Amino acid sequence: AVRAQDIDGVVAHHTDDIVMFDVPPPVEVRGIKAYRETWPPFFEWQKRASGTFEIAALDVAAGAEVAFATALLRCGSKDDLAKDPSPQLRLTIGLRKVAGRWAIAHEHHSFPAT
């Protein structure tokens, strides 16, 4: 389990060349160092807004060496989710087998346009 602000725990299952497309800027994050740098602001938001990040639905398709997962998440402050608890954040994750273990090579987060 990942403890609050456990960045090492978060990145432990990611490839060194991860590519992430996230909701807040920057538009594109490349490499594990840049990916690590995105987590302190998220942890700060989570603490400040009593934010939550909860998987509502998850589908996985896996081959021998690559896989992808798609998910719908509830992501927001507790106040926002009390008003509307429906999942709104979309997540797609691409994985590769590295040294016999699954590692996240790509993440894409998005909210529907309003």
Tab-separated table of C-alpha atoms in Angstrom:
chain	number	residue	atom	x	y	z
A	1	ALA	CA	0.000	0.000	0.000
A	2	VAL	CA	1.146	3.519	-0.756
A	3	ARG	CA	1.344	5.829	2.238
A	4	ALA	CA	0.581	9.538	1.925
A	5	GLN	CA	3.452	11.291	0.166
A	6	ASP	CA	5.300	8.001	-0.527
A	7	ILE	CA	6.726	9.047	-3.884
A	8	ASP	CA	9.124	6.074	-3.949
A	9	GLY	CA	6.110	3.781	-3.530
A	10	VAL	CA	4.262	5.552	-6.339
A	11	VAL	CA	7.096	5.311	-8.868
A	12	ALA	CA	8.245	1.799	-7.901
A	13	HIS	CA	6.136	0.177	-10.629
A	14	HIS	CA	6.839	2.630	-13.470
A	15	THR	CA	9.368	2.452	-16.291
A	16	ASP	CA	12.273	4.901	-16.397
A	17	ASP	CA	10.963	6.222	-19.731
A	18	ILE	CA	7.349	6.738	-18.622
A	19	VAL	CA	5.237	9.186	-20.623
A	20	MET	CA	2.277	10.831	-18.896
A	21	PHE	CA	-0.441	13.108	-20.244
A	22	ASP	CA	-2.077	14.702	-17.207
A	23	VAL	CA	-4.925	17.099	-16.467
A	24	PRO	CA	-2.866	19.904	-14.875
A	25	PRO	CA	0.067	21.292	-16.873
A	26	PRO	CA	2.482	20.393	-18.223
A	27	VAL	CA	0.678	18.706	-21.114
A	28	GLU	CA	3.352	16.006	-21.400
A	29	VAL	CA	5.704	14.522	-18.809
A	30	ARG	CA	8.579	12.305	-19.987
A	31	GLY	CA	10.869	10.212	-17.816
A	32	ILE	CA	10.735	9.034	-14.230
A	33	LYS	CA	12.419	12.169	-12.840
A	34	ALA	CA	9.794	14.482	-14.379
A	35	TYR	CA	7.029	12.060	-13.331
A	36	ARG	CA	8.251	12.129	-9.706
A	37	GLU	CA	8.054	15.935	-9.757
A	38	THR	CA	4.299	15.825	-10.479
A	39	TRP	CA	3.479	14.088	-7.197
A	40	PRO	CA	4.250	16.726	-4.505
A	41	PRO	CA	1.620	19.141	-5.925
A	42	PHE	CA	-0.930	16.288	-6.057
A	43	PHE	CA	-0.214	15.327	-2.444
A	44	GLU	CA	-0.549	19.006	-1.443
A	45	TRP	CA	-3.943	19.260	-3.206
A	46	GLN	CA	-5.053	16.019	-1.576
A	47	LYS	CA	-4.169	17.361	1.866
A	48	ARG	CA	-5.533	20.900	1.332
A	49	ALA	CA	-8.826	19.908	-0.333
A	50	SER	CA	-9.397	16.614	1.486
A	51	GLY	CA	-9.078	15.219	-2.017
A	52	THR	CA	-9.846	11.677	-2.960
A	53	PHE	CA	-8.890	9.486	-5.877
A	54	GLU	CA	-11.097	6.373	-6.118
A	55	ILE	CA	-11.426	3.768	-8.890
A	56	ALA	CA	-15.084	3.238	-9.828
A	57	ALA	CA	-14.576	0.911	-12.825
A	58	LEU	CA	-11.521	-0.884	-14.213
A	59	ASP	CA	-10.948	-3.004	-17.317
A	60	VAL	CA	-7.638	-4.681	-18.186
A	61	ALA	CA	-6.457	-6.329	-21.404
A	62	ALA	CA	-3.118	-8.128	-21.253
A	63	GLY	CA	-0.885	-9.931	-23.702
A	64	ALA	CA	2.416	-11.642	-23.036
A	65	GLU	CA	4.535	-8.470	-22.995
A	66	VAL	CA	2.157	-5.476	-23.104
A	67	ALA	CA	-1.147	-4.588	-21.487
A	68	PHE	CA	-3.461	-1.661	-21.036
A	69	ALA	CA	-6.025	-0.713	-18.451
A	70	THR	CA	-8.873	1.750	-18.649
A	71	ALA	CA	-10.625	3.146	-15.623
A	72	LEU	CA	-13.223	5.638	-14.501
A	73	LEU	CA	-12.411	7.411	-11.259
A	74	ARG	CA	-13.943	9.683	-8.698
A	75	CYS	CA	-11.434	12.452	-8.167
A	76	GLY	CA	-12.164	15.635	-6.289
A	77	SER	CA	-12.571	17.224	-2.911
A	78	LYS	CA	-14.918	15.540	-0.463
A	79	ASP	CA	-17.265	18.543	-0.833
A	80	ASP	CA	-17.321	18.234	-4.646
A	81	LEU	CA	-17.957	14.502	-4.494
A	82	ALA	CA	-20.753	14.990	-1.953
A	83	LYS	CA	-22.524	17.157	-4.566
A	84	ASP	CA	-21.855	14.764	-7.464
A	85	PRO	CA	-20.320	11.352	-6.694
A	86	SER	CA	-20.368	10.113	-10.295
A	87	PRO	CA	-17.030	9.090	-11.822
A	88	GLN	CA	-15.652	11.805	-14.084
A	89	LEU	CA	-11.911	11.252	-14.419
A	90	ARG	CA	-10.817	8.913	-17.198
A	91	LEU	CA	-7.566	6.994	-16.919
A	92	THR	CA	-5.711	4.875	-19.452
A	93	ILE	CA	-2.527	3.066	-18.434
A	94	GLY	CA	-0.115	1.248	-20.754
A	95	LEU	CA	2.106	-1.425	-19.250
A	96	ARG	CA	5.173	-3.378	-20.407
A	97	LYS	CA	6.771	-6.471	-18.937
A	98	VAL	CA	10.216	-5.483	-17.687
A	99	ALA	CA	12.413	-8.204	-16.187
A	100	GLY	CA	9.349	-10.423	-15.731
A	101	ARG	CA	7.252	-7.772	-13.910
A	102	TRP	CA	4.537	-5.421	-15.138
A	103	ALA	CA	5.589	-1.766	-15.167
A	104	ILE	CA	3.569	1.312	-16.105
A	105	ALA	CA	5.022	2.919	-19.235
A	106	HIS	CA	2.223	5.367	-20.037
A	107	GLU	CA	-0.551	7.192	-18.152
A	108	HIS	CA	-3.242	9.402	-19.642
A	109	HIS	CA	-5.682	11.256	-17.381
A	110	SER	CA	-8.580	13.341	-18.693
A	111	PHE	CA	-11.865	14.935	-17.719
A	112	PRO	CA	-14.700	15.264	-20.261
A	113	ALA	CA	-14.945	18.693	-21.874
A	114	THR	CA	-17.819	20.760	-20.563
